[in-house]
GROMACS .gro file of C-alpha atoms in nm:
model
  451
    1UNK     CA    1  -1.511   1.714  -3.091
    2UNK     CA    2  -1.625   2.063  -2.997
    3UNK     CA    3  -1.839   1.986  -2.718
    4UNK     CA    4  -1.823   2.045  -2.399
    5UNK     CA    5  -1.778   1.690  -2.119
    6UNK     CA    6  -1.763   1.691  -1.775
    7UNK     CA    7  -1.437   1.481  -1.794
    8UNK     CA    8  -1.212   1.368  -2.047
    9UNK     CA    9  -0.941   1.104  -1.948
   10UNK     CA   10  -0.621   1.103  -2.130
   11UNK     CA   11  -0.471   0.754  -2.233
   12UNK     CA   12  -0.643   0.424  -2.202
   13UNK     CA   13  -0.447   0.274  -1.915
   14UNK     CA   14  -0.613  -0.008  -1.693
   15UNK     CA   15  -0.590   0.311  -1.403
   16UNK     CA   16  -0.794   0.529  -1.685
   17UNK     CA   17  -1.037   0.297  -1.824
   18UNK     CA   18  -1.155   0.196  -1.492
   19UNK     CA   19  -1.202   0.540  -1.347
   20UNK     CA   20  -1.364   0.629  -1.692
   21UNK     CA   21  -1.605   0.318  -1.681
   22UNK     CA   22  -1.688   0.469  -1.270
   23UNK     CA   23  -1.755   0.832  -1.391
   24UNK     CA   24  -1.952   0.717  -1.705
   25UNK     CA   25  -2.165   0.501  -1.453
   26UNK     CA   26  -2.225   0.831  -1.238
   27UNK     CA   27  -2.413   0.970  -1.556
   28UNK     CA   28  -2.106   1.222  -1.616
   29UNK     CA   29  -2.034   1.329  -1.958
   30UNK     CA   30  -1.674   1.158  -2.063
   31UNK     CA   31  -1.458   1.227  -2.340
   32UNK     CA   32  -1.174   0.927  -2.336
   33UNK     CA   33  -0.861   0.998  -2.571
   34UNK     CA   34  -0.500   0.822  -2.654
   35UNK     CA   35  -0.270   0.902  -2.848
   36UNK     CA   36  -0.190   0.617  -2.938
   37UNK     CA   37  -0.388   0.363  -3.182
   38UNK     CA   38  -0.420   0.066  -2.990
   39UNK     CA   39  -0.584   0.035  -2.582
   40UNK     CA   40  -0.357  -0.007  -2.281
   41UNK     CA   41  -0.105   0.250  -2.289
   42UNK     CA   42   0.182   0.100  -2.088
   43UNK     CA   43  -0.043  -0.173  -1.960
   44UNK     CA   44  -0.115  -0.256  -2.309
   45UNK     CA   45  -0.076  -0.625  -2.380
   46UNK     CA   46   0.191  -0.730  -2.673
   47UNK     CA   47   0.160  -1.002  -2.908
   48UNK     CA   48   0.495  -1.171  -3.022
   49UNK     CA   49   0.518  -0.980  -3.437
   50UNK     CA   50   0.196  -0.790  -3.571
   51UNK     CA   51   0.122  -0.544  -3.880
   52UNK     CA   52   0.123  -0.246  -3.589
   53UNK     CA   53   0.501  -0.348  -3.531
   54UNK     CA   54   0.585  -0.063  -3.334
   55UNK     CA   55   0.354  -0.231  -3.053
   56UNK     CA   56   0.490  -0.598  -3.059
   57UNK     CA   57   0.706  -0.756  -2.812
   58UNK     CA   58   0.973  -0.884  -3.054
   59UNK     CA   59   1.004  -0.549  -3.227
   60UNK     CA   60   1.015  -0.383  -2.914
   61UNK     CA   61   1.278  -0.566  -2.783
   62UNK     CA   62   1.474  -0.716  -3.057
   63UNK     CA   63   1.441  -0.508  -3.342
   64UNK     CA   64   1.371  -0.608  -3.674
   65UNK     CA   65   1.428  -0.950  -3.665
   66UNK     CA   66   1.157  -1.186  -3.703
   67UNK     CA   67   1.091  -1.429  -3.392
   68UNK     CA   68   1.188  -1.740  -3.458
   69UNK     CA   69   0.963  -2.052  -3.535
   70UNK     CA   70   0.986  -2.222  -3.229
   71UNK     CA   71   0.812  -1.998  -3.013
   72UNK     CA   72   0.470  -2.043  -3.197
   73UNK     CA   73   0.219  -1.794  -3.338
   74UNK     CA   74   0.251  -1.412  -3.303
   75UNK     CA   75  -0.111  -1.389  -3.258
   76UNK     CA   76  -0.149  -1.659  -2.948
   77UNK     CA   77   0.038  -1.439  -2.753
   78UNK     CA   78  -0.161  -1.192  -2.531
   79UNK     CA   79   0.180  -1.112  -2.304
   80UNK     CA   80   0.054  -0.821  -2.032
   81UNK     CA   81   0.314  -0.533  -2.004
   82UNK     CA   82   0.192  -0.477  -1.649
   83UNK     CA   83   0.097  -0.820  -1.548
   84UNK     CA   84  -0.091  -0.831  -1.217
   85UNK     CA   85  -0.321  -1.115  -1.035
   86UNK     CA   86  -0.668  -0.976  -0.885
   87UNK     CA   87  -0.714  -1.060  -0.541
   88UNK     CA   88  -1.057  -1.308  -0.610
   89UNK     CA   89  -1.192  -1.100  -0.305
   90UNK     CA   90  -1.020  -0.782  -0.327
   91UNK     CA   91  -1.122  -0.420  -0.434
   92UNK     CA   92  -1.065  -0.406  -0.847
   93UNK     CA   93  -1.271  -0.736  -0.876
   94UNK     CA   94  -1.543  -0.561  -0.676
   95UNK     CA   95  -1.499  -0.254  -0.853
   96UNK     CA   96  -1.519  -0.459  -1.185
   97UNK     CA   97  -1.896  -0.606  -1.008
   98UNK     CA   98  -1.993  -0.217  -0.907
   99UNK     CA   99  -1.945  -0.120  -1.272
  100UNK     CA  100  -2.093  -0.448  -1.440
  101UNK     CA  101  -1.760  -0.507  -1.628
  102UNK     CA  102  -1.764  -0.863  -1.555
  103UNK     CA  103  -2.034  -0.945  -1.813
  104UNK     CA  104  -1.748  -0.893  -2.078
  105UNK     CA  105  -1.472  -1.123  -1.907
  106UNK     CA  106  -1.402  -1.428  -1.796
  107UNK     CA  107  -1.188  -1.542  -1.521
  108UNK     CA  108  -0.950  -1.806  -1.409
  109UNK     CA  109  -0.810  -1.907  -1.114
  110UNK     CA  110  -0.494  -1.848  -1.080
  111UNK     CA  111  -0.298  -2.232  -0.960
  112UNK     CA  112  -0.022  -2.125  -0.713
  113UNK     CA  113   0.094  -1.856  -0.420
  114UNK     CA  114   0.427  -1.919  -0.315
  115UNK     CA  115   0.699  -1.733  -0.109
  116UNK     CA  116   1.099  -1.747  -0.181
  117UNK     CA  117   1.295  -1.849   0.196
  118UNK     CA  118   1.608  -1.940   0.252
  119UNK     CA  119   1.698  -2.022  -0.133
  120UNK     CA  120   1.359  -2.221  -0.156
  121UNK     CA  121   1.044  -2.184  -0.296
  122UNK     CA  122   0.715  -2.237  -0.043
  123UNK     CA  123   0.363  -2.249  -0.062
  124UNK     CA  124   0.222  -1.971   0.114
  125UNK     CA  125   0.064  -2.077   0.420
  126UNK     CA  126  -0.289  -1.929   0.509
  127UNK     CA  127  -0.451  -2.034   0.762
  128UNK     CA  128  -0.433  -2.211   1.116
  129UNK     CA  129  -0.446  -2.587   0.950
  130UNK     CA  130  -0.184  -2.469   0.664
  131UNK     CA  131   0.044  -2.345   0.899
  132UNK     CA  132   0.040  -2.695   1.081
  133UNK     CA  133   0.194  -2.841   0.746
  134UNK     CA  134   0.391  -2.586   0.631
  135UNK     CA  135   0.758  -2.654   0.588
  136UNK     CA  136   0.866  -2.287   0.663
  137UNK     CA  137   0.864  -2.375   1.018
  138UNK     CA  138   0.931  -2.588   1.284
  139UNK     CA  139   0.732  -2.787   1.510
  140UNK     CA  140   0.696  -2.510   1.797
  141UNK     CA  141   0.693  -2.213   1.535
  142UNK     CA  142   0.402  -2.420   1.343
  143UNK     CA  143   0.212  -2.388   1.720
  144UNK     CA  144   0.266  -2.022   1.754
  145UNK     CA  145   0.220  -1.894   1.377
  146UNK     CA  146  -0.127  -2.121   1.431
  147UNK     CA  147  -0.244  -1.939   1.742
  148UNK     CA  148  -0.162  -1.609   1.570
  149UNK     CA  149  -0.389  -1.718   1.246
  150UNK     CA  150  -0.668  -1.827   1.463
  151UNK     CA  151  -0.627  -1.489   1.634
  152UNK     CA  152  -0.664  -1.326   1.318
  153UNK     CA  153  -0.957  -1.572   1.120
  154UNK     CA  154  -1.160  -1.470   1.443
  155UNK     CA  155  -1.059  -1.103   1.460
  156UNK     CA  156  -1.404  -0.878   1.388
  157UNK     CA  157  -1.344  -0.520   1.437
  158UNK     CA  158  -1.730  -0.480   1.541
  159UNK     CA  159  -1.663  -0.735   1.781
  160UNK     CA  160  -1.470  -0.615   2.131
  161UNK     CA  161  -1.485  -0.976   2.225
  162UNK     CA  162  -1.258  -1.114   1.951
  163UNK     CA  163  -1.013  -0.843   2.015
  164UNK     CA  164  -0.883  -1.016   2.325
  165UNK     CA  165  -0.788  -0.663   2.535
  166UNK     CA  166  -0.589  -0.537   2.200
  167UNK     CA  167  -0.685  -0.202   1.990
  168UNK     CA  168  -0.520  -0.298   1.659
  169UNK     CA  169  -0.580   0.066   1.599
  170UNK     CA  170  -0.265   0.191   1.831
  171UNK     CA  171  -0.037  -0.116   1.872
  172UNK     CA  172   0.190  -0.166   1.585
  173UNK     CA  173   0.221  -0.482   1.368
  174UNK     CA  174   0.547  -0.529   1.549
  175UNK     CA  175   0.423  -0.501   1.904
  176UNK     CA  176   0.141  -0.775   1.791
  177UNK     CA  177   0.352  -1.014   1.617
  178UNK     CA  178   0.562  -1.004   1.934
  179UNK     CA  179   0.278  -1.104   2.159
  180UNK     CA  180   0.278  -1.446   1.971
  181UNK     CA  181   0.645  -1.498   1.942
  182UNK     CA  182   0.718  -1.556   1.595
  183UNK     CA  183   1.050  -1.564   1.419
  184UNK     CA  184   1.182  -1.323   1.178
  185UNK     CA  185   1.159  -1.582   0.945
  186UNK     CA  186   0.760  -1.621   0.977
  187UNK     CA  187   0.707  -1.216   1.013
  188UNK     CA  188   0.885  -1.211   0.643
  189UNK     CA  189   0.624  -1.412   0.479
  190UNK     CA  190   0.305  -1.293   0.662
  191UNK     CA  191   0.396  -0.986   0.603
  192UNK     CA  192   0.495  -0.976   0.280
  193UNK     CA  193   0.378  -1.292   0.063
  194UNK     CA  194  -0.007  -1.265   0.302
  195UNK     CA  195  -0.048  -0.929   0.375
  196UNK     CA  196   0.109  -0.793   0.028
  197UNK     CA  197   0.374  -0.523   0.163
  198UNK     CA  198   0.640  -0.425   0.006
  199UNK     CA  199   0.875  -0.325   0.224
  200UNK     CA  200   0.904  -0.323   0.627
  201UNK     CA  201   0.761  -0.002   0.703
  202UNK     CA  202   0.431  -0.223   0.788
  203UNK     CA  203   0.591  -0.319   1.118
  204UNK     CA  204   0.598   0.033   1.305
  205UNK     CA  205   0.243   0.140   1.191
  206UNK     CA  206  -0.107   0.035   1.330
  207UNK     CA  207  -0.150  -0.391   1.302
  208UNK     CA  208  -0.516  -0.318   1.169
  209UNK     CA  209  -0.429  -0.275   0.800
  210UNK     CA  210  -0.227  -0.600   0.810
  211UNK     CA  211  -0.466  -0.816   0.988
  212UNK     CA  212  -0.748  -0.681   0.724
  213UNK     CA  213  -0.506  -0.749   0.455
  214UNK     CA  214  -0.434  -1.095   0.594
  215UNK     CA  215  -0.817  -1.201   0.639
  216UNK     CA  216  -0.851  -1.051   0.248
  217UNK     CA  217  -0.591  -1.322   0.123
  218UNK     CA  218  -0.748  -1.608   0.333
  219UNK     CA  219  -1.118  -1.510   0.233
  220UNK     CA  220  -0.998  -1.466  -0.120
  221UNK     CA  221  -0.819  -1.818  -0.135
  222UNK     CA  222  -1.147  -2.009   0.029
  223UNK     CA  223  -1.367  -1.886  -0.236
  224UNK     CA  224  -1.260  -2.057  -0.515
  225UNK     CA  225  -1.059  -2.378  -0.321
  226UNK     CA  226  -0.748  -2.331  -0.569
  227UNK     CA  227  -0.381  -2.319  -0.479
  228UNK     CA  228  -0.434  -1.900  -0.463
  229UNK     CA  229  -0.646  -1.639  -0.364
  230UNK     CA  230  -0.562  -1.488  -0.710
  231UNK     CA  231  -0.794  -1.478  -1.019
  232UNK     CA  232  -0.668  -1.335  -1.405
  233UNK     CA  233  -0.891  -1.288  -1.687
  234UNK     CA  234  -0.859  -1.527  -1.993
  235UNK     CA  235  -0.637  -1.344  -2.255
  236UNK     CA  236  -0.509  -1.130  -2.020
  237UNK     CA  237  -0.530  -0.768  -1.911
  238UNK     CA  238  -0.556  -0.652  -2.225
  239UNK     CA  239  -0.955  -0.749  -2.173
  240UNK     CA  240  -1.004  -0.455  -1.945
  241UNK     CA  241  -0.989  -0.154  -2.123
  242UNK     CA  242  -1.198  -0.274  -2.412
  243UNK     CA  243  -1.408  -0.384  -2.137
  244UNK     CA  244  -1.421  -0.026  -2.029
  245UNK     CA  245  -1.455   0.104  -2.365
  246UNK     CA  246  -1.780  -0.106  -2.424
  247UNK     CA  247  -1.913  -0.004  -2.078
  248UNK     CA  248  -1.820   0.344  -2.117
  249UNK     CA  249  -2.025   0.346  -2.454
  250UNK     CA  250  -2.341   0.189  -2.289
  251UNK     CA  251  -2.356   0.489  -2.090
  252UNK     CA  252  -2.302   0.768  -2.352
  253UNK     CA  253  -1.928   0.769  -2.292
  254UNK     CA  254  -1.749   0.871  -2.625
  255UNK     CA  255  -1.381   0.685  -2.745
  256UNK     CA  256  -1.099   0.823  -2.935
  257UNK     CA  257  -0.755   0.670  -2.978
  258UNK     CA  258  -0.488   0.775  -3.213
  259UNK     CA  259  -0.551   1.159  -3.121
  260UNK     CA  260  -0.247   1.304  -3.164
  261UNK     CA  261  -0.035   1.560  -2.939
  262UNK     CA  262  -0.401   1.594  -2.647
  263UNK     CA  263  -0.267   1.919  -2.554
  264UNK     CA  264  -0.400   2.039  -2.205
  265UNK     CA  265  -0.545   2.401  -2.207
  266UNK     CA  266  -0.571   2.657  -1.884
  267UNK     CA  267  -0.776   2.920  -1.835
  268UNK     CA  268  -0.666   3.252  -1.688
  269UNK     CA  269  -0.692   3.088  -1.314
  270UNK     CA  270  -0.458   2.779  -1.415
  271UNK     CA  271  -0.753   2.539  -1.406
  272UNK     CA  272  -0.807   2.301  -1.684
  273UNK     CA  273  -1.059   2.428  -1.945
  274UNK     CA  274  -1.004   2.148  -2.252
  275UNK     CA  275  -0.825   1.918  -2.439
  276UNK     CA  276  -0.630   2.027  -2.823
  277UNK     CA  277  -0.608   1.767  -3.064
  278UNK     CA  278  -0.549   1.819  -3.456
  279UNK     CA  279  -0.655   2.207  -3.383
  280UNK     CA  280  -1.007   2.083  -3.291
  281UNK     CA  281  -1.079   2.165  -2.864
  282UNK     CA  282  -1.307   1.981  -2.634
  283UNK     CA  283  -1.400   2.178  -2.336
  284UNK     CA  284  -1.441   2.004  -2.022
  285UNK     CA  285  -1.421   2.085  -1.648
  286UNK     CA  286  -1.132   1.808  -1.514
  287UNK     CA  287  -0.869   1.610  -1.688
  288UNK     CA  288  -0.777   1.261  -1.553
  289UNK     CA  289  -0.428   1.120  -1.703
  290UNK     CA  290  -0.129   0.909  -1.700
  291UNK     CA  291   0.152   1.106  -1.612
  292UNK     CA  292   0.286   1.077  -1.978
  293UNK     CA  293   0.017   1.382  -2.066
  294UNK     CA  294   0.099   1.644  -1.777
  295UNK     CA  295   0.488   1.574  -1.759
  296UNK     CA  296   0.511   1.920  -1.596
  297UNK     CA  297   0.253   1.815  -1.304
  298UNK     CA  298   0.426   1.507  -1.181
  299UNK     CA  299   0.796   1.387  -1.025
  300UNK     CA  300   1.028   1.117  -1.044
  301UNK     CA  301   0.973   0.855  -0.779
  302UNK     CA  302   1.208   0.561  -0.880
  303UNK     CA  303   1.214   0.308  -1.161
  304UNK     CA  304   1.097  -0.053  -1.223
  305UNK     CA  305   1.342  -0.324  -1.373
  306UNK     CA  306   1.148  -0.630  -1.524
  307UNK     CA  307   1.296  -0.940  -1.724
  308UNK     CA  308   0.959  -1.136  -1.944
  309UNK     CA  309   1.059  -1.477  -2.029
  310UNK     CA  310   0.883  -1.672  -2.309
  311UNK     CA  311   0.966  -2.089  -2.122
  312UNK     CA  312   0.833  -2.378  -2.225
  313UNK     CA  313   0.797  -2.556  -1.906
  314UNK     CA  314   0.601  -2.420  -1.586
  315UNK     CA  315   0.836  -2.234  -1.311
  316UNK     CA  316   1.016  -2.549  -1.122
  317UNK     CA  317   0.905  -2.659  -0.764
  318UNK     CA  318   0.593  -2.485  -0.811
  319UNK     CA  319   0.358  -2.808  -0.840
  320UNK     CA  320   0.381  -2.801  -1.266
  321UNK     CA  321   0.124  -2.464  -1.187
  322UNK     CA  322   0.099  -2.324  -1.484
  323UNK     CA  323  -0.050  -1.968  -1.331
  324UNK     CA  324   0.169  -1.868  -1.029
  325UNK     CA  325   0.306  -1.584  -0.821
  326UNK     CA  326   0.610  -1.574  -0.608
  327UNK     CA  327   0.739  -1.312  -0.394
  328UNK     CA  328   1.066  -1.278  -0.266
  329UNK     CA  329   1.116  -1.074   0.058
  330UNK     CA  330   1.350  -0.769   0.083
  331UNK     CA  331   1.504  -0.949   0.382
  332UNK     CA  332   1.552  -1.269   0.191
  333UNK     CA  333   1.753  -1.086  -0.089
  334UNK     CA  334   1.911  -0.821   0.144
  335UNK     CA  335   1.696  -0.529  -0.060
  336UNK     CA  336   1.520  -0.255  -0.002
  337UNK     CA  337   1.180  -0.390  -0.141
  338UNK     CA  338   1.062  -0.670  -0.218
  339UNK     CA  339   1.086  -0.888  -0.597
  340UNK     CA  340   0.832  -1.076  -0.762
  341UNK     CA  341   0.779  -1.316  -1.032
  342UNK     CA  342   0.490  -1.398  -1.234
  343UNK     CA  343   0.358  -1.678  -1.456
  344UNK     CA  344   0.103  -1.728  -1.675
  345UNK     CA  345   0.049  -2.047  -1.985
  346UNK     CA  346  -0.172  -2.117  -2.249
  347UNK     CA  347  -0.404  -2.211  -2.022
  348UNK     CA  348  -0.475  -1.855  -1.979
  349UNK     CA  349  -0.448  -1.782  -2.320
  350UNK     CA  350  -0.185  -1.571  -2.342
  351UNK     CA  351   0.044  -1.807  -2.539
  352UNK     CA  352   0.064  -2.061  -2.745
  353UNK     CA  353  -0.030  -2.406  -2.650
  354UNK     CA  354   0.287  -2.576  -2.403
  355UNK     CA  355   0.431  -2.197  -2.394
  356UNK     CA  356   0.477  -2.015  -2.061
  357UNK     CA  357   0.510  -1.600  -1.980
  358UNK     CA  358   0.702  -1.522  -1.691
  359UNK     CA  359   0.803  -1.176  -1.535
  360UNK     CA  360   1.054  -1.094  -1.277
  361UNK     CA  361   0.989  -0.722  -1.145
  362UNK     CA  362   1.129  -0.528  -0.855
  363UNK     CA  363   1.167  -0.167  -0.783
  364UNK     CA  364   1.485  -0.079  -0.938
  365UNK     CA  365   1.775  -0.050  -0.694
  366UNK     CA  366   2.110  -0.058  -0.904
  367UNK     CA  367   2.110   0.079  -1.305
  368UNK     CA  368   2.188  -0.337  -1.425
  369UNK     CA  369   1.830  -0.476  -1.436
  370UNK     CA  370   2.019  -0.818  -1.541
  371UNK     CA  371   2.228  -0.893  -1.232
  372UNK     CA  372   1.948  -0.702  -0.985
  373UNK     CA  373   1.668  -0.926  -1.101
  374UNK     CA  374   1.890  -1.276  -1.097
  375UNK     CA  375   1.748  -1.414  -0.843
  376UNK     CA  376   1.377  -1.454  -0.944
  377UNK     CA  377   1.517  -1.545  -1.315
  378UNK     CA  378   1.745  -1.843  -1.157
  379UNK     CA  379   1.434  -1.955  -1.033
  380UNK     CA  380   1.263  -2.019  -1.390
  381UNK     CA  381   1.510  -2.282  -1.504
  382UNK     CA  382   1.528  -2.302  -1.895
  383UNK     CA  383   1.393  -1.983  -2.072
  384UNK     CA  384   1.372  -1.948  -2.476
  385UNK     CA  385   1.388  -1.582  -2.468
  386UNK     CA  386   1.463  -1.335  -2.211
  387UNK     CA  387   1.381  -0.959  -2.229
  388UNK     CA  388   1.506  -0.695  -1.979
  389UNK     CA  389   1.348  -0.377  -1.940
  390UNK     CA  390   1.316  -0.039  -1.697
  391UNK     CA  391   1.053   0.220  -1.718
  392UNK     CA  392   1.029   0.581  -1.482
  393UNK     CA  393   0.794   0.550  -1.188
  394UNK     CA  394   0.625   0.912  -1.139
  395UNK     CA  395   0.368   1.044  -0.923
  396UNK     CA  396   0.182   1.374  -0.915
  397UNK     CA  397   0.237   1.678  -0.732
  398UNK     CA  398  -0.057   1.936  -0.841
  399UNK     CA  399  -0.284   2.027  -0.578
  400UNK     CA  400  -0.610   1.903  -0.801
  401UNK     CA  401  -0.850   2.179  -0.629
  402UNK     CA  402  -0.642   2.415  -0.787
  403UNK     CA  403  -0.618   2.292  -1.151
  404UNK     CA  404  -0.891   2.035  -1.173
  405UNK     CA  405  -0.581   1.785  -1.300
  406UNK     CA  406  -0.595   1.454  -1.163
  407UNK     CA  407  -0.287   1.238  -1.261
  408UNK     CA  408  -0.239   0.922  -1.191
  409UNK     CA  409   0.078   0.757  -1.056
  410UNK     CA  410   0.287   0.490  -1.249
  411UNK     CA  411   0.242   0.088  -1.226
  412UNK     CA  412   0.455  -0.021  -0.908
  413UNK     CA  413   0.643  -0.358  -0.927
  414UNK     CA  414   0.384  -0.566  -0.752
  415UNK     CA  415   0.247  -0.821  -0.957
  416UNK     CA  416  -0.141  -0.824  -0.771
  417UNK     CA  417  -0.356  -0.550  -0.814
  418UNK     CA  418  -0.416  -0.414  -0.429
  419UNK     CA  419  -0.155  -0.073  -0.508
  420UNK     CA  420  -0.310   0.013  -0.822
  421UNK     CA  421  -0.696   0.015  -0.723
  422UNK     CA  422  -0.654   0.172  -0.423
  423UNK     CA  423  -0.477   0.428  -0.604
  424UNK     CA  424  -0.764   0.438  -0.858
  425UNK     CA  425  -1.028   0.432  -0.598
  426UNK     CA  426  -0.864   0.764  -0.410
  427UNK     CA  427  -0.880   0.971  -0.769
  428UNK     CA  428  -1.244   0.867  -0.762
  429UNK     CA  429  -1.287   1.005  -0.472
  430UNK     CA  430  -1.122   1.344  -0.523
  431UNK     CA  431  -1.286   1.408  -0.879
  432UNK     CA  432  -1.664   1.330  -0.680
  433UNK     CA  433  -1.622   1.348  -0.333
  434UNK     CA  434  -1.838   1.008  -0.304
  435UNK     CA  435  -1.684   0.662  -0.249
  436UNK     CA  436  -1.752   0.372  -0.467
  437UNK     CA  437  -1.986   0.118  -0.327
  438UNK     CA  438  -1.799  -0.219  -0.261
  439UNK     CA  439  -2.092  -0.388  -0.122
  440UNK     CA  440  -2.122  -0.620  -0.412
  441UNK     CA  441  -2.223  -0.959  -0.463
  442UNK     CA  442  -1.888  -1.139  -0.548
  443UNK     CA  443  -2.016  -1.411  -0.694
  444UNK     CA  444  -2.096  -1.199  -0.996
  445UNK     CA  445  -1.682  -1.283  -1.080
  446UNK     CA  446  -1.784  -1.648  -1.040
  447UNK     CA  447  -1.651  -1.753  -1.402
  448UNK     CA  448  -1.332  -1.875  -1.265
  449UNK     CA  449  -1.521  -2.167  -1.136
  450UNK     CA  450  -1.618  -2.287  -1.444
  451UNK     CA  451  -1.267  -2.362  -1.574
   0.00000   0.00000   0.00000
């Protein structure tokens, strides 16, 4: 271990593995380290009662006791502590392309996108001729939310022409959506269950980031013709970081988990000079962690509540999908931000055959995770088992020039994967000062398609 690396990332989080798979790709020298023995860190995926039971779901959350029978094998479950859909268009799977990741996955589509209104559960309209049939709306508000998605399927920012006398750049979503009429009702679920935000700040600031993210989701649901622009690999998340660690190894990358303590050391200056583990010292020029290994470099920004439920049915009124995601808007639930539920079966592989993983996640509002998250769990109907759980959201707050520290910030409560690579793709940047080429050929992440 006494060698010197240009980088050595600290835990094996999807947010970790990816940016070490990126810099290992860029011919830099990486050293990759956990402390724990077992990939993931907190995105690590849990199966139901292993030898390692310190890292199993039912230990974790019930103790000692053995799960019961019913629920199947331990080691069919592959249940994702930070579940997330990929966008089948969107920035991690073209990441995943850039770094050639794809070769050691394989995708499915994902069966249903659907958006909580007025106590019910909806299919998420995305485009013109969905809108037509959707039951969100009525007859007129069908006609207007149309003309607004034709506005926006046409909408090419190299094209004046299509912009029909508007600069998306200085009106705000809210001044655009007005131009076209729309109800509250319809702004909720394009803006939230389409575009992806979580909250309502989206309406005061420039309408060019939603009408991108909007032409994202209806790009991403055409490609594969499914019920949902989503994708998930088979077996879950828990794919990735090995993923990582393979790729990372094909370019000279080096692995080592159960490295205990990973002790940061400064130089004179207060920049980052190496890593301490077991009285052994790697040199290396920059860090890149989870916030777990630089506790003194990051803050408090709120918590995340999340109930997993092991069902054996899929979610009701959901067209028997048995991969789905449903988001319920802040408005809807008179919250702050927005809730979401996620499903995955067997189908997937990440349970046993007729079993079903669901989560419930929001950003944590109240310090009763039970009676906060009840409305996405009273729309699962029968559950076997029900676990509630909270975890610290943190973000940094070094000034990286400085220290050569670049922290990552904790998994939000969304369950798709548009926070978290963006967030990934803007520590890339800082540790290089290049971008990552996205100009991939997406078919590369055509597995789904075979399922």
């Amino acid at each position: 271990m006494d060698e010197e690396y240009d980088v050595i990332v600290l835990g094996t989080g999807l947010k970790e593995c990816i940016l070490s798979g990126l810099l290992s790709v860029d011919g830099l020298k990486v050293l990759h380290m956990d402390r724990n023995d077992y990939y993931g860190g907190d995105s690590t995926s849990l199966n139901l009662n292993q030898a390692r039971s310190y890292i199993c779901l039912w230990k974790r959350f019930r103790g000692e006791d053995k799960p019961p029978a019913h629920l199947g094998a331990s080691r069919d479950y592959n249940v994702d502590m930070v579940p997330k859909f990929m966008m089948a268009n969107g920035t991690l799977v073209r990441t995943l392309i850039h770094t050639d990741v794809t070769k050691y996955l394989s995708f499915k589509a994902v069966d249903g996108s659907y958006v909580f209104s007025k106590g019910k559960i909806h299919k998420v309209p995305a485009t013109d001729m969905e809108a037509l049939k959707s039951p969100l709306m009525g007859i007129f508000e069908k006609r207007r939310a149309r003309n607004f998605f034709v506005y926006v399927q046409n909408y090419n920012e190299a094209d004046p022409v299509t912009h029909q006398g508007l600069d998306l750049t200085r009106i705000t979503t809210r001044e655009l959506i007005s131009k076209h009429g729309l109800s509250d009702d319809t702004v909720d679920f394009i803006g939230h269950a389409l575009a992806l935000h979580r909250d309502d700040r989206y309406l005061n600031e420039p309408a060019l980031d939603t009408v991108k993210r909007m032409k994202l989701y209806a790009e991403s649901l055409a490609r594969f013709q499914g019920g949902s622009p989503y994708i998930y690999p088979l077996y879950g998340l828990g794919e990735l970081p090995q993923a990582f660690a393979r790729l990372s190894a094909v370019y000279g990358g080096t692995y080592m988990l159960n490295k205990p303590e990973c002790k940061v050391e400064f130089d004179m200056e207060g920049k980052v000079c190496g890593v301490t583990s077991e009285g052994e010292t790697a040199k290396c020029k920059k860090v890149v962690c989870d916030p777990s290994y630089l506790p003194n470099k990051v803050r408090k920004i709120g918590k995340v509540a999340r109930a997993i439920a092991i069902m054996s049915h899929p979610i009701p009124n959901t067209n028997e999908s048995h991969s789905v995601q449903i988001i319920l808007p802040q408005k809807q639930l008179g919250r702050k931000s927005d809730m979401y539920v996620f499903c995955c079966s067997y189908t997937h592989n990440v349970a046993p055959k007729g079993k079903f993983i669901a989560f419930v996640s929001a950003e944590a509002e109240t310090d009763n995770p039970q009676s906060e998250l009840k409305p996405g769990i009273d729309l699962l109907g029968q559950v076997d088992e029900l676990f509630f759980d909270m975890y610290d959201r943190y973000e940094p707050v070094n000034e990286p020039s400085l220290d050569n520290c670049f922290v990552s910030t904790s998994y939000d409560a969304t369950t798709h994967f548009e926070t978290t690579v963006t967030d990934v793709l803007s520590m890339y940047t800082a540790i290089t000062g290049k971008t990552v080429d996205l100009s991939v050929d997406l078919s590369a992440a055509s597995a789904a398609e075979e399922y």
